[in-house]
Amino acid sequence: MDDKVRAGIRKLRGDYPLYANKVLRIKPKKGAVTPFRLNKAQSYLHECIQDQIRRIGMVRIVVLKGPQQGISTYTEGRFYWKTSLNKGLQAFILTHEAEATANLFTMTKRYHDLNDVTVGGISLKPTTGND
C-alpha cells in the first residue's frame, strides 16, 4: 500500500462526517437512498463525542433522544465507521424492542450492502461471516 492510499484511509479513519458522506448511504422517510450528511442534532452529538475523546480519551454518553433527530442513524453509522476501518473491532447495539432492533439491523445492512468505496483499489467494505 503506497503512502497516498495510507493517507486517504487515515483521513477517513479520522473524520467521521467525511466518512459518512463518502461511504454511508441512508434511506430518508421520503425519497431515494442518499449520502449521509450529518444534520444539526447529529453534528452537535458528534462535537460532544469528539470533545469527550479529546478531554478524557473515551466516550461515555447517554442520549435522551427526541423523535426523528437521526441519533440512531448517527450511532449506527459511527459504529460501522469504527468497525470497518479498525481490524478486529466489534460493536453491539441493544434496543428495547425487537422492531427497533430489526430497523437498526436493516440500516447497518444498507450501509454494508451499498459500501462500494475504494481507496487506491482497496475496498473499504469489511468482510463479514456472511460475505
Short mmCIF file of C-alpha atoms in Angstrom, two decimals:
data_model
loop_
_atom_site.label_atom_id
_atom_site.label_comp_id
_atom_site.label_asym_id
_atom_site.label_seq_id
_atom_site.Cartn_x
_atom_site.Cartn_y
_atom_site.Cartn_z
CA MET A 1 0.00 0.00 0.00
CA ASP A 2 1.53 3.32 -1.01
CA ASP A 3 1.66 6.50 1.07
CA LYS A 4 -1.18 8.18 -0.84
CA VAL A 5 -3.55 5.29 -0.13
CA ARG A 6 -2.49 5.21 3.54
CA ALA A 7 -3.13 8.95 3.78
CA GLY A 8 -6.59 8.58 2.23
CA ILE A 9 -7.56 5.81 4.63
CA ARG A 10 -6.08 7.73 7.58
CA LYS A 11 -8.15 10.79 6.59
CA LEU A 12 -11.37 8.75 6.51
CA ARG A 13 -10.45 7.00 9.77
CA GLY A 14 -10.04 10.37 11.49
CA ASP A 15 -13.09 12.19 10.12
CA TYR A 16 -16.50 10.61 10.71
CA PRO A 17 -18.54 13.31 8.91
CA LEU A 18 -16.32 12.85 5.82
CA TYR A 19 -16.60 9.05 6.03
CA ALA A 20 -20.38 9.27 6.47
CA ASN A 21 -20.72 11.45 3.37
CA LYS A 22 -18.37 9.37 1.19
CA VAL A 23 -19.26 5.82 2.32
CA LEU A 24 -22.62 5.60 4.11
CA ARG A 25 -25.99 5.69 2.37
CA ILE A 26 -29.28 6.37 4.15
CA LYS A 27 -32.92 5.98 3.17
CA PRO A 28 -34.90 9.02 4.32
CA LYS A 29 -38.59 8.67 5.20
CA LYS A 30 -39.32 10.27 1.84
CA GLY A 31 -37.08 9.97 -1.17
CA ALA A 32 -34.33 7.80 -2.55
CA VAL A 33 -31.17 6.46 -0.95
CA THR A 34 -28.73 9.33 -0.46
CA PRO A 35 -25.27 10.00 1.01
CA PHE A 36 -25.36 10.50 4.78
CA ARG A 37 -24.74 14.14 5.70
CA LEU A 38 -24.94 14.97 9.39
CA ASN A 39 -27.87 17.19 10.40
CA LYS A 40 -27.79 19.77 13.21
CA ALA A 41 -28.58 17.31 16.03
CA GLN A 42 -26.09 14.75 14.71
CA SER A 43 -23.38 17.40 14.33
CA TYR A 44 -23.96 18.56 17.91
CA LEU A 45 -23.71 14.99 19.22
CA HIS A 46 -20.57 14.45 17.15
CA GLU A 47 -18.91 17.53 18.61
CA CYS A 48 -19.80 16.40 22.15
CA ILE A 49 -18.29 12.99 21.46
CA GLN A 50 -15.14 14.43 19.92
CA ASP A 51 -14.75 16.82 22.86
CA GLN A 52 -15.02 13.91 25.30
CA ILE A 53 -12.40 11.96 23.36
CA ARG A 54 -10.05 14.97 23.45
CA ARG A 55 -10.61 15.60 27.17
CA ILE A 56 -10.72 12.09 28.67
CA GLY A 57 -9.77 9.71 25.87
CA MET A 58 -13.05 7.77 25.74
CA VAL A 59 -16.77 8.23 25.21
CA ARG A 60 -19.49 7.78 27.81
CA ILE A 61 -22.70 9.41 26.62
CA VAL A 62 -26.35 8.80 27.35
CA VAL A 63 -28.68 10.40 24.82
CA LEU A 64 -32.29 11.12 25.68
CA LYS A 65 -33.34 11.40 22.10
CA GLY A 66 -36.31 13.06 20.60
CA PRO A 67 -38.14 11.64 17.61
CA GLN A 68 -36.68 11.97 14.13
CA GLN A 69 -33.38 13.61 15.08
CA GLY A 70 -31.30 10.90 13.43
CA ILE A 71 -29.41 9.86 16.55
CA SER A 72 -29.86 6.15 15.82
CA THR A 73 -28.66 6.74 12.26
CA TYR A 74 -25.65 8.65 13.57
CA THR A 75 -24.81 5.97 16.15
CA GLU A 76 -25.24 3.06 13.77
CA GLY A 77 -23.09 4.84 11.17
CA ARG A 78 -20.42 5.68 13.72
CA PHE A 79 -20.18 2.05 14.82
CA TYR A 80 -19.96 0.92 11.18
CA TRP A 81 -17.22 3.52 10.61
CA LYS A 82 -15.20 2.32 13.59
CA THR A 83 -15.58 -1.39 12.84
CA SER A 84 -14.98 -1.08 9.09
CA LEU A 85 -11.67 0.75 9.45
CA ASN A 86 -10.24 -0.93 12.56
CA LYS A 87 -9.40 -4.62 12.23
CA GLY A 88 -10.77 -6.83 14.98
CA LEU A 89 -13.09 -4.20 16.44
CA GLN A 90 -16.69 -5.20 17.13
CA ALA A 91 -19.79 -3.22 18.08
CA PHE A 92 -23.10 -4.20 19.63
CA ILE A 93 -26.32 -2.21 19.88
CA LEU A 94 -29.21 -3.33 22.03
CA THR A 95 -32.69 -1.86 21.81
CA HIS A 96 -35.80 -2.16 23.94
CA GLU A 97 -37.98 -3.71 21.22
CA ALA A 98 -37.49 -6.35 18.54
CA GLU A 99 -38.86 -3.98 15.87
CA ALA A 100 -36.30 -1.30 16.77
CA THR A 101 -33.51 -3.89 16.62
CA ALA A 102 -34.74 -5.02 13.19
CA ASN A 103 -34.78 -1.41 11.96
CA LEU A 104 -31.19 -0.86 13.11
CA PHE A 105 -30.07 -4.11 11.52
CA THR A 106 -31.69 -3.04 8.23
CA MET A 107 -29.82 0.27 8.42
CA THR A 108 -26.49 -1.47 9.03
CA LYS A 109 -27.19 -3.93 6.22
CA ARG A 110 -27.84 -0.98 3.88
CA TYR A 111 -24.58 0.69 4.95
CA HIS A 112 -22.77 -2.55 4.23
CA ASP A 113 -24.53 -3.57 1.01
CA LEU A 114 -24.08 -0.13 -0.57
CA ASN A 115 -20.47 0.33 0.54
CA ASP A 116 -18.63 0.22 -2.77
CA VAL A 117 -15.94 2.78 -1.87
CA THR A 118 -12.30 2.03 -2.62
CA VAL A 119 -9.15 3.99 -1.85
CA GLY A 120 -6.35 3.24 -4.27
CA GLY A 121 -8.06 -0.01 -5.24
CA ILE A 122 -8.52 -1.10 -1.62
CA SER A 123 -12.15 -1.74 -0.67
CA LEU A 124 -13.45 -0.07 2.48
CA LYS A 125 -16.15 -2.74 2.75
CA PRO A 126 -15.25 -5.01 5.65
CA THR A 127 -15.68 -8.73 5.31
CA THR A 128 -18.25 -10.47 7.47
CA GLY A 129 -19.12 -14.07 8.20
CA ASN A 130 -21.98 -13.64 5.72
CA ASP A 131 -19.91 -12.48 2.72
#
